[in-house]
mmCIF file of C-alpha atoms in Angstrom:
data_model
loop_
_atom_site.group_PDB
_atom_site.id
_atom_site.type_symbol
_atom_site.label_atom_id
_atom_site.label_comp_id
_atom_site.label_asym_id
_atom_site.label_seq_id
_atom_site.Cartn_x
_atom_site.Cartn_y
_atom_site.Cartn_z
ATOM 1 C CA UNK A 191 3.155 7.407 -101.994
ATOM 2 C CA UNK A 192 0.888 4.648 -101.645
ATOM 3 C CA UNK A 193 -1.506 3.202 -98.940
ATOM 4 C CA UNK A 194 -0.618 0.556 -96.464
ATOM 5 C CA UNK A 195 -2.796 -1.628 -95.305
ATOM 6 C CA UNK A 196 -1.661 -3.972 -92.695
ATOM 7 C CA UNK A 197 -3.644 -7.587 -90.896
ATOM 8 C CA UNK A 198 -3.983 -6.400 -87.132
ATOM 9 C CA UNK A 199 -4.044 -9.571 -85.574
ATOM 10 C CA UNK A 200 -3.122 -8.230 -82.188
ATOM 11 C CA UNK A 201 -6.201 -6.308 -82.026
ATOM 12 C CA UNK A 202 -8.009 -9.563 -82.667
ATOM 13 C CA UNK A 203 -5.783 -11.637 -80.314
ATOM 14 C CA UNK A 204 -7.220 -8.666 -77.555
ATOM 15 C CA UNK A 205 -10.792 -8.447 -78.505
ATOM 16 C CA UNK A 206 -12.956 -9.829 -75.567
ATOM 17 C CA UNK A 207 -15.852 -10.375 -77.026
ATOM 18 C CA UNK A 208 -17.757 -13.628 -77.083
ATOM 19 C CA UNK A 209 -16.868 -15.402 -80.637
ATOM 20 C CA UNK A 210 -14.561 -18.601 -80.608
ATOM 21 C CA UNK A 211 -10.713 -17.351 -80.719
ATOM 22 C CA UNK A 212 -9.739 -19.808 -83.160
ATOM 23 C CA UNK A 213 -12.516 -19.067 -85.602
ATOM 24 C CA UNK A 214 -11.521 -15.183 -84.881
ATOM 25 C CA UNK A 215 -7.813 -15.671 -85.971
ATOM 26 C CA UNK A 216 -9.105 -17.816 -88.781
ATOM 27 C CA UNK A 217 -11.127 -15.531 -90.318
ATOM 28 C CA UNK A 218 -8.738 -12.415 -89.939
ATOM 29 C CA UNK A 219 -5.851 -14.393 -91.609
ATOM 30 C CA UNK A 220 -7.961 -16.046 -94.318
ATOM 31 C CA UNK A 221 -10.135 -12.563 -95.051
ATOM 32 C CA UNK A 222 -6.436 -10.717 -95.579
ATOM 33 C CA UNK A 223 -5.302 -13.367 -98.023
ATOM 34 C CA UNK A 224 -8.697 -13.734 -99.671
ATOM 35 C CA UNK A 225 -8.019 -10.093 -99.996
ATOM 36 C CA UNK A 226 -4.404 -10.080 -101.343
ATOM 37 C CA UNK A 227 -5.581 -12.379 -103.862
ATOM 38 C CA UNK A 228 -8.547 -10.955 -105.485
ATOM 39 C CA UNK A 229 -6.671 -7.554 -105.564
ATOM 40 C CA UNK A 230 -4.044 -8.813 -107.585
ATOM 41 C CA UNK A 231 -6.516 -10.663 -110.009
ATOM 42 C CA UNK A 232 -8.002 -7.127 -110.466
ATOM 43 C CA UNK A 233 -5.113 -6.312 -111.272
ATOM 44 C CA UNK A 234 -4.115 -9.086 -113.497
ATOM 45 C CA UNK A 235 -7.113 -8.421 -115.288
ATOM 46 C CA UNK A 236 -6.964 -4.315 -115.722
ATOM 47 C CA UNK A 237 -10.280 -3.383 -113.748
ATOM 48 C CA UNK A 238 -9.531 -0.100 -114.058
ATOM 49 C CA UNK A 239 -12.561 1.149 -111.363
ATOM 50 C CA UNK A 240 -10.985 -0.622 -108.821
ATOM 51 C CA UNK A 241 -8.171 0.281 -106.550
ATOM 52 C CA UNK A 242 -5.048 -1.167 -107.851
ATOM 53 C CA UNK A 243 -2.362 -3.584 -105.526
ATOM 54 C CA UNK A 244 1.118 -2.514 -105.638
ATOM 55 C CA UNK A 245 2.696 -4.722 -103.741
ATOM 56 C CA UNK A 246 1.903 -7.036 -100.044
ATOM 57 C CA UNK A 247 4.419 -8.604 -97.935
ATOM 58 C CA UNK A 248 5.253 -8.880 -94.068
ATOM 59 C CA UNK A 249 7.886 -7.639 -91.774
ATOM 60 C CA UNK A 250 9.267 -7.476 -88.517
ATOM 61 C CA UNK A 251 7.686 -4.695 -86.496
ATOM 62 C CA UNK A 252 9.483 -3.620 -83.348
ATOM 63 C CA UNK A 253 7.096 -4.877 -80.165
ATOM 64 C CA UNK A 254 5.348 -2.653 -77.499
ATOM 65 C CA UNK A 255 5.081 -4.400 -73.999
ATOM 66 C CA UNK A 256 1.233 -5.234 -74.876
ATOM 67 C CA UNK A 257 1.720 -6.094 -78.716
ATOM 68 C CA UNK A 258 1.709 -9.951 -79.192
ATOM 69 C CA UNK A 259 2.982 -10.125 -82.897
ATOM 70 C CA UNK A 260 6.341 -10.130 -84.255
ATOM 71 C CA UNK A 261 5.876 -9.890 -87.975
ATOM 72 C CA UNK A 262 2.971 -8.129 -89.714
ATOM 73 C CA UNK A 263 1.499 -8.698 -92.919
ATOM 74 C CA UNK A 264 0.822 -5.959 -94.983
ATOM 75 C CA UNK A 265 -0.475 -5.089 -98.434
ATOM 76 C CA UNK A 266 0.175 -1.502 -100.685
ATOM 77 C CA UNK A 267 -2.413 0.003 -102.641
ATOM 78 C CA UNK A 268 -2.442 2.672 -104.601
ATOM 79 C CA UNK A 269 -3.046 5.961 -102.983
ATOM 80 C CA UNK A 270 -6.081 7.993 -103.797
ATOM 81 C CA UNK A 271 -5.012 12.047 -103.887
ATOM 82 C CA UNK A 272 -8.607 13.241 -103.441
ATOM 83 C CA UNK A 273 -9.665 11.351 -100.445
ATOM 84 C CA UNK A 274 -12.828 9.005 -99.753
ATOM 85 C CA UNK A 275 -15.745 10.037 -102.228
ATOM 86 C CA UNK A 276 -17.353 11.860 -98.642
ATOM 87 C CA UNK A 277 -14.348 14.099 -98.623
ATOM 88 C CA UNK A 278 -14.963 15.356 -102.097
ATOM 89 C CA UNK A 279 -18.986 15.780 -101.572
ATOM 90 C CA UNK A 280 -18.188 18.145 -98.309
ATOM 91 C CA UNK A 281 -15.403 20.336 -100.538
ATOM 92 C CA UNK A 282 -18.083 20.669 -103.522
ATOM 93 C CA UNK A 283 -21.100 22.487 -103.823
ATOM 94 C CA UNK A 284 -24.079 20.965 -103.693
ATOM 95 C CA UNK A 285 -25.153 21.980 -107.148
ATOM 96 C CA UNK A 286 -22.284 19.876 -108.771
ATOM 97 C CA UNK A 287 -24.243 17.451 -109.757
ATOM 98 C CA UNK A 288 -21.481 16.500 -112.786
ATOM 99 C CA UNK A 289 -18.739 15.399 -110.590
ATOM 100 C CA UNK A 290 -21.551 13.347 -108.748
ATOM 101 C CA UNK A 291 -22.992 11.654 -111.433
ATOM 102 C CA UNK A 292 -19.571 10.910 -112.728
ATOM 103 C CA UNK A 293 -18.375 9.271 -109.857
ATOM 104 C CA UNK A 294 -21.612 7.130 -109.397
ATOM 105 C CA UNK A 295 -21.040 6.159 -113.412
ATOM 106 C CA UNK A 296 -17.359 4.907 -112.590
ATOM 107 C CA UNK A 297 -18.414 3.064 -109.085
ATOM 108 C CA UNK A 298 -21.013 0.817 -111.370
ATOM 109 C CA UNK A 299 -18.318 0.333 -113.911
ATOM 110 C CA UNK A 300 -16.336 -1.055 -110.871
ATOM 111 C CA UNK A 301 -19.013 -3.085 -109.351
ATOM 112 C CA UNK A 302 -19.522 -4.222 -113.448
ATOM 113 C CA UNK A 303 -16.080 -5.311 -113.454
ATOM 114 C CA UNK A 304 -16.024 -7.541 -110.438
ATOM 115 C CA UNK A 305 -19.380 -9.197 -111.339
ATOM 116 C CA UNK A 306 -18.035 -10.192 -114.719
ATOM 117 C CA UNK A 307 -15.128 -12.077 -112.812
ATOM 118 C CA UNK A 308 -17.449 -13.647 -110.273
ATOM 119 C CA UNK A 309 -16.685 -11.330 -107.395
ATOM 120 C CA UNK A 310 -19.221 -9.155 -105.055
ATOM 121 C CA UNK A 311 -17.871 -6.491 -103.222
ATOM 122 C CA UNK A 312 -20.942 -6.549 -100.104
ATOM 123 C CA UNK A 313 -19.289 -3.575 -98.570
ATOM 124 C CA UNK A 314 -20.227 -0.574 -101.241
ATOM 125 C CA UNK A 315 -20.089 2.615 -99.585
ATOM 126 C CA UNK A 316 -18.839 6.133 -99.328
ATOM 127 C CA UNK A 317 -15.450 5.567 -97.409
ATOM 128 C CA UNK A 318 -14.887 2.319 -99.514
ATOM 129 C CA UNK A 319 -15.299 4.497 -102.931
ATOM 130 C CA UNK A 320 -11.918 6.665 -103.696
ATOM 131 C CA UNK A 321 -11.617 9.385 -105.675
ATOM 132 C CA UNK A 322 -8.300 10.065 -108.064
ATOM 133 C CA UNK A 323 -7.568 13.218 -110.006
ATOM 134 C CA UNK A 324 -6.937 11.479 -113.100
ATOM 135 C CA UNK A 325 -9.081 8.224 -112.770
ATOM 136 C CA UNK A 326 -12.336 9.527 -111.262
ATOM 137 C CA UNK A 327 -13.882 7.064 -108.765
ATOM 138 C CA UNK A 328 -12.401 4.039 -107.678
ATOM 139 C CA UNK A 329 -14.157 0.950 -105.517
ATOM 140 C CA UNK A 330 -11.619 0.124 -102.898
ATOM 141 C CA UNK A 331 -11.411 -2.455 -99.893
ATOM 142 C CA UNK A 332 -12.100 -5.832 -100.976
ATOM 143 C CA UNK A 333 -11.901 -7.164 -97.524
ATOM 144 C CA UNK A 334 -15.611 -8.594 -97.330
ATOM 145 C CA UNK A 335 -15.866 -9.410 -100.910
ATOM 146 C CA UNK A 336 -17.379 -13.021 -101.481
ATOM 147 C CA UNK A 337 -16.334 -15.084 -105.075
ATOM 148 C CA UNK A 338 -18.720 -17.160 -106.541
ATOM 149 C CA UNK A 339 -18.702 -20.770 -106.802
ATOM 150 C CA UNK A 340 -15.693 -20.466 -104.108
ATOM 151 C CA UNK A 341 -17.613 -21.137 -100.838
ATOM 152 C CA UNK A 342 -14.236 -21.171 -98.471
ATOM 153 C CA UNK A 343 -14.237 -17.542 -97.945
ATOM 154 C CA UNK A 344 -13.768 -15.676 -94.696
ATOM 155 C CA UNK A 345 -17.646 -14.164 -95.057
ATOM 156 C CA UNK A 346 -19.105 -16.345 -97.285
ATOM 157 C CA UNK A 347 -21.282 -18.204 -94.980
ATOM 158 C CA UNK A 348 -21.882 -14.658 -93.209
ATOM 159 C CA UNK A 349 -25.923 -13.095 -94.000
ATOM 160 C CA UNK A 350 -23.987 -9.737 -93.728
ATOM 161 C CA UNK A 351 -20.699 -9.621 -95.036
ATOM 162 C CA UNK A 352 -20.545 -6.260 -94.810
ATOM 163 C CA UNK A 353 -21.381 -3.086 -92.792
ATOM 164 C CA UNK A 354 -24.825 -3.721 -91.428
ATOM 165 C CA UNK A 355 -25.959 -0.050 -91.813
ATOM 166 C CA UNK A 356 -25.672 -0.530 -95.329
ATOM 167 C CA UNK A 357 -27.154 -4.579 -95.545
ATOM 168 C CA UNK A 358 -30.112 -4.516 -98.143
ATOM 169 C CA UNK A 359 -32.996 -5.457 -95.628
ATOM 170 C CA UNK A 360 -33.383 -9.069 -97.049
ATOM 171 C CA UNK A 361 -29.778 -9.272 -95.014
ATOM 172 C CA UNK A 362 -31.234 -7.396 -92.053
ATOM 173 C CA UNK A 363 -34.252 -9.993 -91.899
ATOM 174 C CA UNK A 364 -32.135 -12.665 -92.078
ATOM 175 C CA UNK A 365 -33.607 -13.973 -95.224
ATOM 176 C CA UNK A 366 -30.936 -15.606 -97.375
ATOM 177 C CA UNK A 367 -31.648 -16.027 -101.041
ATOM 178 C CA UNK A 368 -30.868 -19.163 -102.726
ATOM 179 C CA UNK A 369 -29.081 -17.947 -106.110
ATOM 180 C CA UNK A 370 -26.113 -16.034 -105.913
ATOM 181 C CA UNK A 371 -27.185 -13.326 -108.180
ATOM 182 C CA UNK A 372 -29.996 -12.645 -105.475
ATOM 183 C CA UNK A 373 -28.245 -13.166 -102.600
ATOM 184 C CA UNK A 374 -24.843 -11.092 -103.643
ATOM 185 C CA UNK A 375 -24.942 -9.288 -106.723
ATOM 186 C CA UNK A 376 -28.489 -7.589 -106.154
ATOM 187 C CA UNK A 377 -26.969 -6.829 -102.306
ATOM 188 C CA UNK A 378 -24.285 -4.871 -104.414
ATOM 189 C CA UNK A 379 -26.766 -3.055 -106.575
ATOM 190 C CA UNK A 380 -28.864 -2.146 -103.187
ATOM 191 C CA UNK A 381 -25.658 -0.668 -101.534
ATOM 192 C CA UNK A 382 -25.096 1.186 -105.126
ATOM 193 C CA UNK A 383 -28.406 3.049 -104.787
ATOM 194 C CA UNK A 384 -27.832 3.392 -101.176
ATOM 195 C CA UNK A 385 -24.550 5.123 -102.227
ATOM 196 C CA UNK A 386 -26.364 7.412 -104.634
ATOM 197 C CA UNK A 387 -29.264 8.548 -102.346
ATOM 198 C CA UNK A 388 -26.035 9.841 -100.035
ATOM 199 C CA UNK A 389 -24.704 11.721 -102.473
ATOM 200 C CA UNK A 390 -27.255 13.056 -103.764
ATOM 201 C CA UNK A 391 -29.871 13.626 -100.350
ATOM 202 C CA UNK A 392 -26.783 13.220 -97.583
ATOM 203 C CA UNK A 393 -28.900 10.002 -96.294
ATOM 204 C CA UNK A 394 -28.820 6.626 -97.080
ATOM 205 C CA UNK A 395 -31.634 4.452 -97.979
ATOM 206 C CA UNK A 396 -31.813 2.797 -94.919
ATOM 207 C CA UNK A 397 -32.212 5.699 -92.895
ATOM 208 C CA UNK A 398 -34.898 7.131 -95.357
ATOM 209 C CA UNK A 399 -36.504 3.683 -94.809
ATOM 210 C CA UNK A 400 -35.959 3.505 -90.577
ATOM 211 C CA UNK A 401 -37.147 6.695 -90.363
ATOM 212 C CA UNK A 402 -40.642 5.637 -91.718
ATOM 213 C CA UNK A 403 -40.820 2.431 -90.745
ATOM 214 C CA UNK A 404 -42.830 1.130 -87.735
ATOM 215 C CA UNK A 405 -40.448 -0.147 -84.608
ATOM 216 C CA UNK A 406 -42.773 -3.133 -84.286
ATOM 217 C CA UNK A 407 -42.008 -4.265 -88.247
ATOM 218 C CA UNK A 408 -38.769 -3.501 -88.001
ATOM 219 C CA UNK A 409 -35.265 -5.777 -88.186
ATOM 220 C CA UNK A 410 -33.739 -6.051 -84.651
ATOM 221 C CA UNK A 411 -30.473 -4.073 -85.574
ATOM 222 C CA UNK A 412 -32.714 -1.452 -86.187
ATOM 223 C CA UNK A 413 -34.813 -1.100 -83.407
ATOM 224 C CA UNK A 414 -33.133 -3.444 -80.527
ATOM 225 C CA UNK A 415 -36.533 -2.966 -78.070
ATOM 226 C CA UNK A 416 -39.412 -3.485 -80.327
ATOM 227 C CA UNK A 417 -37.846 -4.741 -83.332
ATOM 228 C CA UNK A 418 -37.410 -8.079 -85.031
ATOM 229 C CA UNK A 419 -40.707 -10.151 -84.709
ATOM 230 C CA UNK A 420 -41.162 -9.479 -88.173
ATOM 231 C CA UNK A 421 -39.971 -12.378 -91.318
ATOM 232 C CA UNK A 422 -38.488 -9.962 -94.597
ATOM 233 C CA UNK A 423 -41.842 -11.397 -96.456
ATOM 234 C CA UNK A 424 -43.992 -9.906 -93.378
ATOM 235 C CA UNK A 425 -42.618 -6.898 -93.622
ATOM 236 C CA UNK A 426 -42.097 -6.283 -97.371
ATOM 237 C CA UNK A 427 -45.548 -4.198 -97.634
ATOM 238 C CA UNK A 428 -44.342 -1.422 -95.297
ATOM 239 C CA UNK A 429 -40.405 -1.741 -96.183
ATOM 240 C CA UNK A 430 -42.044 -0.664 -99.945
ATOM 241 C CA UNK A 431 -44.245 2.197 -98.314
ATOM 242 C CA UNK A 432 -41.810 3.629 -96.624
ATOM 243 C CA UNK A 433 -39.000 3.184 -99.080
ATOM 244 C CA UNK A 434 -41.064 5.057 -101.738
ATOM 245 C CA UNK A 435 -42.736 7.868 -99.600
ATOM 246 C CA UNK A 436 -39.146 8.464 -98.461
ATOM 247 C CA UNK A 437 -37.588 8.454 -102.112
ATOM 248 C CA UNK A 438 -40.706 10.978 -102.923
ATOM 249 C CA UNK A 439 -40.570 13.126 -99.926
ATOM 250 C CA UNK A 440 -36.786 14.033 -101.185
ATOM 251 C CA UNK A 441 -37.620 14.708 -104.889
ATOM 252 C CA UNK A 442 -37.943 18.251 -104.256
ATOM 253 C CA UNK A 443 -34.347 18.426 -103.339
ATOM 254 C CA UNK A 444 -33.234 17.354 -106.816
ATOM 255 C CA UNK A 445 -33.359 19.738 -110.099
ATOM 256 C CA UNK A 446 -36.410 19.239 -112.284
ATOM 257 C CA UNK A 447 -34.179 18.175 -115.094
ATOM 258 C CA UNK A 448 -32.977 14.921 -112.687
ATOM 259 C CA UNK A 449 -35.656 13.993 -110.539
ATOM 260 C CA UNK A 450 -37.323 11.409 -112.589
ATOM 261 C CA UNK A 451 -34.645 9.976 -113.250
ATOM 262 C CA UNK A 452 -32.775 9.789 -110.148
ATOM 263 C CA UNK A 453 -35.792 8.261 -108.660
ATOM 264 C CA UNK A 454 -36.360 5.980 -110.824
ATOM 265 C CA UNK A 455 -32.420 4.888 -110.445
ATOM 266 C CA UNK A 456 -32.181 4.198 -107.514
ATOM 267 C CA UNK A 457 -35.380 2.715 -107.305
ATOM 268 C CA UNK A 458 -34.372 -0.049 -109.893
ATOM 269 C CA UNK A 459 -31.434 -0.213 -107.589
ATOM 270 C CA UNK A 460 -32.189 -0.678 -103.768
ATOM 271 C CA UNK A 461 -35.596 -1.537 -104.143
ATOM 272 C CA UNK A 462 -36.729 -3.433 -100.728
ATOM 273 C CA UNK A 463 -37.841 -6.545 -102.590
ATOM 274 C CA UNK A 464 -34.551 -7.910 -103.996
ATOM 275 C CA UNK A 465 -36.247 -9.590 -106.647
ATOM 276 C CA UNK A 466 -37.498 -6.580 -108.594
ATOM 277 C CA UNK A 467 -33.739 -4.669 -108.014
ATOM 278 C CA UNK A 468 -31.841 -4.947 -111.514
ATOM 279 C CA UNK A 469 -32.238 -2.828 -115.047
ATOM 280 C CA UNK A 470 -36.356 -2.541 -116.015
ATOM 281 C CA UNK A 471 -35.674 -3.496 -119.095
ATOM 282 C CA UNK A 472 -34.472 -7.043 -118.102
ATOM 283 C CA UNK A 473 -36.258 -7.583 -114.852
ATOM 284 C CA UNK A 474 -38.166 -10.638 -115.446
ATOM 285 C CA UNK A 475 -36.812 -11.875 -118.360
ATOM 286 C CA UNK A 476 -34.448 -14.698 -116.930
ATOM 287 C CA UNK A 477 -31.038 -13.920 -114.616
ATOM 288 C CA UNK A 478 -28.795 -15.353 -117.741
ATOM 289 C CA UNK A 479 -28.941 -11.617 -118.536
ATOM 290 C CA UNK A 480 -27.613 -10.351 -115.201
ATOM 291 C CA UNK A 481 -28.395 -6.823 -113.461
ATOM 292 C CA UNK A 482 -28.259 -4.806 -116.955
ATOM 293 C CA UNK A 483 -25.579 -2.631 -115.692
ATOM 294 C CA UNK A 484 -24.661 -1.484 -118.469
ATOM 295 C CA UNK A 485 -27.884 0.436 -119.105
ATOM 296 C CA UNK A 486 -27.214 1.656 -115.400
ATOM 297 C CA UNK A 487 -23.826 3.284 -116.898
ATOM 298 C CA UNK A 488 -25.690 4.432 -119.961
ATOM 299 C CA UNK A 489 -27.899 6.568 -117.788
ATOM 300 C CA UNK A 490 -25.709 8.366 -115.341
ATOM 301 C CA UNK A 491 -23.289 9.328 -118.044
ATOM 302 C CA UNK A 492 -26.710 11.223 -119.384
ATOM 303 C CA UNK A 493 -27.223 12.546 -116.371
ATOM 304 C CA UNK A 494 -23.463 13.734 -116.233
ATOM 305 C CA UNK A 495 -24.117 15.454 -119.524
ATOM 306 C CA UNK A 496 -27.448 16.845 -119.147
ATOM 307 C CA UNK A 497 -26.301 18.534 -115.461
ATOM 308 C CA UNK A 498 -23.330 20.023 -117.679
ATOM 309 C CA UNK A 499 -25.132 21.710 -119.885
ATOM 310 C CA UNK A 500 -27.218 22.758 -117.029
ATOM 311 C CA UNK A 501 -24.466 24.194 -115.555
ATOM 312 C CA UNK A 502 -23.720 26.172 -118.594
ATOM 313 C CA UNK A 503 -27.099 27.103 -119.180
ATOM 314 C CA UNK A 504 -27.101 28.598 -115.879
ATOM 315 C CA UNK A 505 -23.655 30.644 -116.354
ATOM 316 C CA UNK A 506 -25.415 32.007 -119.117
ATOM 317 C CA UNK A 507 -28.155 33.088 -117.095
ATOM 318 C CA UNK A 508 -25.772 34.540 -114.375
ATOM 319 C CA UNK A 509 -23.416 36.403 -116.766
ATOM 320 C CA UNK A 510 -26.992 38.128 -118.607
ATOM 321 C CA UNK A 511 -28.357 38.890 -115.119
#
C-alpha cells in the first residue's frame, strides 16, 4: 500500500481567480517538481522522520468531457497506516500524554533533519504529521517547502508560503525578516509550537492569540473589517500579552508534573517576537548556533518518560483503590 499524490493542473486551469494564468500554471508545475526533488533528497540523506518517496512518474488518463490534461504527473509516497496525527489524537485518551510527547519529539527530529539540509517546511500543521505504527510520527507534504540559497522555489517569494491559519504573526502582518533563520526556520518553529498547543490544548497558538487580541490591532486576515491598521512592531506588545494570557489560562488543562515544562516549550517555540524563538539556553549567543532543536528533542523525551512513569503510578493507585 502507498499514497499517490497527483499534479492536478485541471483545477489550476479551471480556477477563475484573479491571479495571472501563466503564473499559476508555472507555480503549480514548479512546486510539484521541487517537491519531487526535495523528497528524493530526503530519501537519499535518510531522513527517518520525513515521509519517504517510493517513486514518481506520469501516466496517460482517460479524460472526462471537462478535463484538459491528457497526462498526469504523480508521486508515490509511503502510506501512514495510522493516518495523520488528528485521527490518532481523536482515538486516544486525553490523558495519554506519553503518546503525544512521543509524536512531538518525532516531529521535532524531522524539522531538525530538514533544517540540517537547509530546507524549511513552511506548512507544518496536524494534517501534515503522519503516524506510522513502527516509525512513529513523520513530517509529510513538502509542497510548500523552501531551500536556503535557492531563490527560484515556487513559494520562496511568498511572505506566507503555507496555510494562513498556522502562519506566524510576522508573516500575517507582512513583515519579512532578512535572515533565513528568522524568515523561514523560526517560522517552522512557531508552527511546531502551535502543533504542540493543538495536541495538548485542542487549539492552535493563532486561535489562542486571536481570542484575546483587540480586532483593531489584529492582522487583516483575522479581522477583515477592523484589522490591518497596525504594523507588526506596533502590534507586538498586544500579541505578546494575548499569547501569555492564553497560555496561562490553559495551564490547568495540563497535569501539574508537565505544566511548567509545556508552557516553557511553547513559549520558546511560538513566541510572537520571532527573535525570541529558540532554545532559551542559546538565545542571544549568535545565529551560528542555530535554534537549539536538539534541546527541544531532549525536553520532549524527558516529558515522554515522565508521562510513562505517571501512567504506571496512576495504574498502581487504581489497583489499590
